[in-house]
GROMACS .gro file of N, CA and C in nm:
model
  363
    1MET      N    1   7.595  14.184  -0.381
    1MET     CA    2   7.546  14.106  -0.430
    1MET      C    3   7.408  14.095  -0.530
    2THR      N    4   7.445  14.046  -0.631
    2THR     CA    5   7.309  14.041  -0.685
    2THR      C    6   7.212  13.962  -0.670
    3ASP      N    7   7.079  14.038  -0.749
    3ASP     CA    8   6.965  13.911  -0.688
    3ASP      C    9   6.967  13.771  -0.749
    4THR      N   10   7.071  13.740  -0.834
    4THR     CA   11   7.055  13.612  -0.907
    4THR      C   12   7.139  13.532  -0.798
    5ALA      N   13   7.218  13.595  -0.776
    5ALA     CA   14   7.345  13.584  -0.650
    5ALA      C   15   7.264  13.522  -0.515
    6MET      N   16   7.182  13.612  -0.475
    6MET     CA   17   7.108  13.554  -0.376
    6MET      C   18   6.990  13.445  -0.418
    7VAL      N   19   6.978  13.452  -0.485
    7VAL     CA   20   6.877  13.295  -0.522
    7VAL      C   21   6.967  13.216  -0.518
    8ARG      N   22   7.057  13.186  -0.585
    8ARG     CA   23   7.210  13.106  -0.590
    8ARG      C   24   7.225  13.046  -0.489
    9LEU      N   25   7.274  13.164  -0.388
    9LEU     CA   26   7.271  13.116  -0.259
    9LEU      C   27   7.139  13.056  -0.125
   10LEU      N   28   7.009  13.098  -0.211
   10LEU     CA   29   6.919  13.050  -0.123
   10LEU      C   30   6.905  12.875  -0.177
   11ILE      N   31   6.899  12.831  -0.313
   11ILE     CA   32   6.908  12.711  -0.309
   11ILE      C   33   7.041  12.620  -0.311
   12SER      N   34   7.151  12.679  -0.264
   12SER     CA   35   7.252  12.614  -0.259
   12SER      C   36   7.316  12.593  -0.395
   13ASP      N   37   7.309  12.640  -0.491
   13ASP     CA   38   7.383  12.668  -0.609
   13ASP      C   39   7.471  12.712  -0.616
   14ASN      N   40   7.603  12.578  -0.662
   14ASN     CA   41   7.745  12.590  -0.673
   14ASN      C   42   7.775  12.699  -0.784
   15ALA      N   43   7.836  12.828  -0.764
   15ALA     CA   44   7.856  12.925  -0.897
   15ALA      C   45   7.961  12.870  -0.983
   16MET      N   46   8.063  12.724  -0.933
   16MET     CA   47   8.142  12.704  -1.017
   16MET      C   48   8.080  12.558  -1.103
   17SER      N   49   8.019  12.501  -1.046
   17SER     CA   50   7.932  12.434  -1.138
   17SER      C   51   7.807  12.434  -1.134
   18PRO      N   52   7.724  12.537  -1.186
   18PRO     CA   53   7.598  12.591  -1.134
   18PRO      C   54   7.490  12.508  -1.216
   19LEU      N   55   7.387  12.496  -1.140
   19LEU     CA   56   7.268  12.439  -1.186
   19LEU      C   57   7.188  12.512  -1.291
   20PHE      N   58   7.167  12.640  -1.277
   20PHE     CA   59   7.093  12.691  -1.358
   20PHE      C   60   7.189  12.810  -1.381
   21THR      N   61   7.185  12.890  -1.521
   21THR     CA   62   7.256  13.000  -1.567
   21THR      C   63   7.198  13.123  -1.504
   22GLU      N   64   7.245  13.240  -1.556
   22GLU     CA   65   7.238  13.340  -1.494
   22GLU      C   66   7.088  13.383  -1.568
   23GLU      N   67   7.066  13.372  -1.686
   23GLU     CA   68   6.966  13.386  -1.745
   23GLU      C   69   6.821  13.335  -1.678
   24GLU      N   70   6.842  13.181  -1.662
   24GLU     CA   71   6.741  13.090  -1.628
   24GLU      C   72   6.704  13.179  -1.464
   25LEU      N   73   6.813  13.200  -1.396
   25LEU     CA   74   6.749  13.282  -1.240
   25LEU      C   75   6.690  13.424  -1.273
   26GLN      N   76   6.760  13.481  -1.402
   26GLN     CA   77   6.708  13.633  -1.411
   26GLN      C   78   6.542  13.593  -1.463
   27ALA      N   79   6.513  13.480  -1.512
   27ALA     CA   80   6.359  13.422  -1.564
   27ALA      C   81   6.307  13.437  -1.444
   28PHE      N   82   6.345  13.355  -1.384
   28PHE     CA   83   6.230  13.317  -1.222
   28PHE      C   84   6.237  13.453  -1.184
   29LEU      N   85   6.298  13.546  -1.145
   29LEU     CA   86   6.319  13.677  -1.083
   29LEU      C   87   6.212  13.739  -1.141
   30SER      N   88   6.205  13.735  -1.294
   30SER     CA   89   6.115  13.850  -1.361
   30SER      C   90   5.987  13.777  -1.364
   31LEU      N   91   5.959  13.616  -1.371
   31LEU     CA   92   5.810  13.571  -1.309
   31LEU      C   93   5.786  13.596  -1.232
   32ASN      N   94   5.843  13.650  -1.132
   32ASN     CA   95   5.816  13.643  -0.991
   32ASN      C   96   5.803  13.779  -0.915
   33GLU      N   97   5.818  13.876  -1.034
   33GLU     CA   98   5.826  14.058  -0.997
   33GLU      C   99   5.932  14.058  -0.896
   34GLY      N  100   6.026  14.039  -0.917
   34GLY     CA  101   6.167  14.051  -0.832
   34GLY      C  102   6.153  14.003  -0.724
   35SER      N  103   6.104  13.910  -0.672
   35SER     CA  104   6.080  13.866  -0.540
   35SER      C  105   6.206  13.747  -0.546
   36ILE      N  106   6.272  13.747  -0.451
   36ILE     CA  107   6.398  13.658  -0.473
   36ILE      C  108   6.324  13.562  -0.347
   37ALA      N  109   6.249  13.571  -0.251
   37ALA     CA  110   6.202  13.424  -0.201
   37ALA      C  111   6.122  13.356  -0.346
   38LEU      N  112   6.066  13.415  -0.382
   38LEU     CA  113   5.955  13.331  -0.472
   38LEU      C  114   6.052  13.306  -0.582
   39ALA      N  115   6.140  13.372  -0.650
   39ALA     CA  116   6.239  13.301  -0.730
   39ALA      C  117   6.268  13.187  -0.676
   40ALA      N  118   6.326  13.195  -0.565
   40ALA     CA  119   6.414  13.097  -0.517
   40ALA      C  120   6.328  12.925  -0.512
   41ALA      N  121   6.191  12.984  -0.443
   41ALA     CA  122   6.076  12.862  -0.456
   41ALA      C  123   6.053  12.781  -0.581
   42GLN      N  124   6.041  12.894  -0.720
   42GLN     CA  125   6.001  12.842  -0.810
   42GLN      C  126   6.177  12.735  -0.865
   43ALA      N  127   6.268  12.793  -0.831
   43ALA     CA  128   6.358  12.722  -0.857
   43ALA      C  129   6.382  12.602  -0.802
   44CYS      N  130   6.375  12.569  -0.707
   44CYS     CA  131   6.316  12.444  -0.585
   44CYS      C  132   6.247  12.395  -0.671
   45GLU      N  133   6.141  12.406  -0.726
   45GLU     CA  134   6.029  12.357  -0.777
   45GLU      C  135   6.099  12.256  -0.892
   46ALA      N  136   6.174  12.366  -0.952
   46ALA     CA  137   6.224  12.319  -1.130
   46ALA      C  138   6.303  12.195  -1.077
   47LEU      N  139   6.413  12.238  -0.970
   47LEU     CA  140   6.489  12.119  -0.954
   47LEU      C  141   6.449  11.996  -0.926
   48ALA      N  142   6.312  12.012  -0.835
   48ALA     CA  143   6.221  11.898  -0.791
   48ALA      C  144   6.180  11.807  -0.918
   49ARG      N  145   6.157  11.897  -0.996
   49ARG     CA  146   6.065  11.848  -1.119
   49ARG      C  147   6.166  11.742  -1.194
   50THR      N  148   6.332  11.805  -1.223
   50THR     CA  149   6.404  11.732  -1.279
   50THR      C  150   6.458  11.625  -1.205
   51TYR      N  151   6.468  11.615  -1.075
   51TYR     CA  152   6.518  11.519  -0.973
   51TYR      C  153   6.420  11.407  -1.010
   52ALA      N  154   6.280  11.451  -1.046
   52ALA     CA  155   6.187  11.326  -1.026
   52ALA      C  156   6.172  11.255  -1.166
   53LYS      N  157   6.244  11.295  -1.216
   53LYS     CA  158   6.264  11.218  -1.360
   53LYS      C  159   6.401  11.119  -1.366
   54GLU      N  160   6.479  11.162  -1.281
   54GLU     CA  161   6.601  11.048  -1.251
   54GLU      C  162   6.605  10.997  -1.221
   55ASN      N  163   6.514  10.921  -1.169
   55ASN     CA  164   6.542  10.775  -1.108
   55ASN      C  165   6.609  10.664  -1.214
   56GLU      N  166   6.706  10.627  -1.161
   56GLU     CA  167   6.759  10.529  -1.254
   56GLU      C  168   6.806  10.379  -1.158
   57GLN      N  169   6.807  10.297  -1.228
   57GLN     CA  170   6.850  10.156  -1.189
   57GLN      C  171   6.958  10.100  -1.312
   58ILE      N  172   7.065  10.056  -1.241
   58ILE     CA  173   7.155   9.989  -1.322
   58ILE      C  174   7.181   9.871  -1.257
   59GLY      N  175   7.178   9.769  -1.279
   59GLY     CA  176   7.182   9.646  -1.224
   59GLY      C  177   7.146   9.614  -1.100
   60ASP      N  178   7.225   9.626  -0.968
   60ASP     CA  179   7.175   9.603  -0.834
   60ASP      C  180   7.133   9.762  -0.783
   61TYR      N  181   7.219   9.832  -0.852
   61TYR     CA  182   7.266  10.005  -0.824
   61TYR      C  183   7.137  10.036  -0.886
   62LYS      N  184   7.060  10.147  -0.743
   62LYS     CA  185   6.945  10.182  -0.780
   62LYS      C  186   6.982  10.354  -0.719
   63VAL      N  187   6.976  10.450  -0.847
   63VAL     CA  188   6.926  10.591  -0.759
   63VAL      C  189   6.797  10.630  -0.707
   64ASP      N  190   6.776  10.664  -0.623
   64ASP     CA  191   6.622  10.698  -0.568
   64ASP      C  192   6.640  10.828  -0.508
   65ARG      N  193   6.584  10.925  -0.579
   65ARG     CA  194   6.596  11.075  -0.574
   65ARG      C  195   6.494  11.132  -0.509
   66SER      N  196   6.369  11.050  -0.444
   66SER     CA  197   6.265  11.099  -0.381
   66SER      C  198   6.293  11.184  -0.290
   67THR      N  199   6.391  11.137  -0.199
   67THR     CA  200   6.411  11.202  -0.060
   67THR      C  201   6.445  11.368  -0.090
   68ALA      N  202   6.544  11.387  -0.235
   68ALA     CA  203   6.605  11.510  -0.271
   68ALA      C  204   6.459  11.583  -0.317
   69VAL      N  205   6.415  11.515  -0.414
   69VAL     CA  206   6.238  11.570  -0.473
   69VAL      C  207   6.178  11.620  -0.327
   70GLU      N  208   6.147  11.534  -0.180
   70GLU     CA  209   6.027  11.615  -0.102
   70GLU      C  210   6.133  11.748  -0.037
   71SER      N  211   6.268  11.697  -0.005
   71SER     CA  212   6.333  11.798   0.025
   71SER      C  213   6.308  11.969  -0.044
   72LEU      N  214   6.352  11.950  -0.160
   72LEU     CA  215   6.309  12.053  -0.270
   72LEU      C  216   6.190  12.108  -0.229
   73LEU      N  217   6.076  12.036  -0.253
   73LEU     CA  218   5.938  12.087  -0.252
   73LEU      C  219   5.902  12.174  -0.107
   74SER      N  220   5.977  12.100   0.009
   74SER     CA  221   5.940  12.153   0.131
   74SER      C  222   6.011  12.286   0.129
   75LEU      N  223   6.129  12.262   0.127
   75LEU     CA  224   6.191  12.451   0.062
   75LEU      C  225   6.164  12.523   0.008
   76ALA      N  226   6.080  12.475  -0.095
   76ALA     CA  227   6.010  12.566  -0.155
   76ALA      C  228   5.892  12.626  -0.128
   77LYS      N  229   5.800  12.555  -0.032
   77LYS     CA  230   5.733  12.566   0.049
   77LYS      C  231   5.755  12.686   0.197
   78ARG      N  232   5.864  12.686   0.216
   78ARG     CA  233   5.908  12.733   0.320
   78ARG      C  234   5.927  12.906   0.272
   79TYR      N  235   5.988  12.878   0.151
   79TYR     CA  236   6.003  13.023   0.095
   79TYR      C  237   5.897  13.101   0.037
   80ARG      N  238   5.788  13.038  -0.022
   80ARG     CA  239   5.674  13.100  -0.053
   80ARG      C  240   5.618  13.169   0.085
   81GLU      N  241   5.592  13.039   0.231
   81GLU     CA  242   5.526  13.110   0.316
   81GLU      C  243   5.604  13.251   0.349
   82SER      N  244   5.727  13.209   0.379
   82SER     CA  245   5.816  13.351   0.432
   82SER      C  246   5.788  13.494   0.347
   83GLU      N  247   5.782  13.453   0.226
   83GLU     CA  248   5.686  13.573   0.140
   83GLU      C  249   5.564  13.603   0.116
   84TYR      N  250   5.514  13.532   0.197
   84TYR     CA  251   5.349  13.557   0.182
   84TYR      C  252   5.291  13.603   0.319
   85ASN      N  253   5.392  13.537   0.397
   85ASN     CA  254   5.395  13.589   0.539
   85ASN      C  255   5.471  13.714   0.621
   86ARG      N  256   5.527  13.765   0.542
   86ARG     CA  257   5.606  13.878   0.574
   86ARG      C  258   5.561  13.995   0.610
   87PRO      N  259   5.595  14.033   0.697
   87PRO     CA  260   5.492  14.158   0.782
   87PRO      C  261   5.478  14.263   0.655
   88ALA      N  262   5.370  14.338   0.692
   88ALA     CA  263   5.371  14.436   0.594
   88ALA      C  264   5.376  14.576   0.685
   89PHE      N  265   5.379  14.701   0.645
   89PHE     CA  266   5.322  14.790   0.675
   89PHE      C  267   5.278  14.915   0.606
   90ALA      N  268   5.198  14.994   0.670
   90ALA     CA  269   5.101  15.105   0.630
   90ALA      C  270   5.095  15.173   0.736
   91ILE      N  271   5.079  15.320   0.677
   91ILE     CA  272   5.049  15.426   0.797
   91ILE      C  273   4.894  15.463   0.794
   92ALA      N  274   4.850  15.480   0.905
   92ALA     CA  275   4.698  15.520   0.925
   92ALA      C  276   4.697  15.651   0.901
   93GLU      N  277   4.592  15.720   0.882
   93GLU     CA  278   4.577  15.854   0.839
   93GLU      C  279   4.462  15.875   0.965
   94ASP      N  280   4.459  15.980   1.053
   94ASP     CA  281   4.434  15.998   1.171
   94ASP      C  282   4.323  16.159   1.135
   95ASN      N  283   4.183  16.157   1.164
   95ASN     CA  284   4.123  16.269   1.141
   95ASN      C  285   4.130  16.342   1.258
   96VAL      N  286   4.280  16.424   1.272
   96VAL     CA  287   4.236  16.464   1.399
   96VAL      C  288   4.226  16.637   1.404
   97SER      N  289   4.214  16.697   1.269
   97SER     CA  290   4.221  16.850   1.222
   97SER      C  291   4.132  16.853   1.177
   98THR      N  292   4.114  16.984   1.095
   98THR     CA  293   4.054  17.034   0.946
   98THR      C  294   4.145  16.990   0.870
   99PHE      N  295   4.287  17.024   0.878
   99PHE     CA  296   4.384  17.005   0.784
   99PHE      C  297   4.407  16.853   0.757
  100ALA      N  298   4.402  16.734   0.860
  100ALA     CA  299   4.416  16.638   0.885
  100ALA      C  300   4.301  16.598   0.754
  101GLU      N  301   4.177  16.649   0.773
  101GLU     CA  302   4.084  16.584   0.720
  101GLU      C  303   4.117  16.603   0.552
  102LEU      N  304   4.159  16.729   0.510
  102LEU     CA  305   4.156  16.766   0.403
  102LEU      C  306   4.288  16.689   0.334
  103GLU      N  307   4.369  16.666   0.418
  103GLU     CA  308   4.515  16.578   0.345
  103GLU      C  309   4.450  16.443   0.296
  104ILE      N  310   4.346  16.374   0.407
  104ILE     CA  311   4.292  16.273   0.366
  104ILE      C  312   4.187  16.248   0.263
  105ILE      N  313   4.132  16.363   0.219
  105ILE     CA  314   4.060  16.364   0.109
  105ILE      C  315   4.168  16.339   0.008
  106ARG      N  316   4.258  16.453  -0.008
  106ARG     CA  317   4.343  16.480  -0.128
  106ARG      C  318   4.415  16.336  -0.152
  107ASN      N  319   4.442  16.277  -0.045
  107ASN     CA  320   4.525  16.116  -0.056
  107ASN      C  321   4.451  16.078  -0.134
  108TYR      N  322   4.318  16.038  -0.078
  108TYR     CA  323   4.232  15.965  -0.135
  108TYR      C  324   4.204  15.995  -0.306
  109ILE      N  325   4.194  16.130  -0.303
  109ILE     CA  326   4.153  16.170  -0.440
  109ILE      C  327   4.276  16.101  -0.551
  110LEU      N  328   4.402  16.123  -0.512
  110LEU     CA  329   4.489  16.064  -0.581
  110LEU      C  330   4.548  15.938  -0.578
  111ARG      N  331   4.479  15.873  -0.472
  111ARG     CA  332   4.517  15.696  -0.468
  111ARG      C  333   4.436  15.646  -0.575
  112THR      N  334   4.321  15.705  -0.611
  112THR     CA  335   4.198  15.628  -0.684
  112THR      C  336   4.216  15.720  -0.838
  113GLU      N  337   4.257  15.831  -0.804
  113GLU     CA  338   4.220  15.897  -0.980
  113GLU      C  339   4.270  15.845  -1.071
  114SER      N  340   4.381  15.721  -1.065
  114SER     CA  341   4.402  15.659  -1.205
  114SER      C  342   4.330  15.519  -1.223
  115THR      N  343   4.233  15.531  -1.131
  115THR     CA  344   4.131  15.405  -1.147
  115THR      C  345   3.987  15.444  -1.217
  116VAL      N  346   4.001  15.558  -1.194
  116VAL     CA  347   3.800  15.624  -1.263
  116VAL      C  348   3.853  15.648  -1.386
  117PRO      N  349   3.755  15.573  -1.472
  117PRO     CA  350   3.772  15.577  -1.625
  117PRO      C  351   3.712  15.732  -1.638
  118PRO      N  352   3.774  15.786  -1.745
  118PRO     CA  353   3.709  15.905  -1.817
  118PRO      C  354   3.568  15.887  -1.860
  119ASP      N  355   3.507  16.051  -1.869
  119ASP     CA  356   3.357  16.026  -1.910
  119ASP      C  357   3.384  15.964  -2.103
  120GLY      N  358   3.284  15.923  -2.102
  120GLY     CA  359   3.229  15.884  -2.240
  120GLY      C  360   3.249  15.718  -2.236
  121ILE      N  361   3.303  15.667  -2.182
  121ILE     CA  362   3.341  15.502  -2.206
  121ILE      C  363   3.271  15.426  -2.119
   0.00000   0.00000   0.00000
C-alpha cells in the first residue's frame, strides 16, 4: 500500500470518487516530511476549510456542514496528537569500561562533527 493510499484510508477518501488527487496527497506528505498522520491531519483541515464555506440555503432547505467541520477538525487533532505523542526510542550509552568510554567519545565526535564550523568562519 502506498503512502498516499494510507492517507486516503485515514481520511476515508473513496478512490472511486476521490476528494483529493494523488498529487495533492503527495503534496501533503511532502509538506509533512513523509509523516502519514500529519498528512492526514492536514488533509482533514483542508476539507474542513472547504466544508466551512459550503453552507447553503435554497428556500426552506438548508445545508449546514458545521458538524462535519467539527468532526474533521477533531480527527485532525487526534492525528496530530498521535504523531507528536508517539513513543520514541533511544539507546543509552553506559560508561562501564575503558572501551565503552572511548566509544562514547567517538560517537560524540561523529554526532557533532558536522555542526562544528570550519576554522576561519
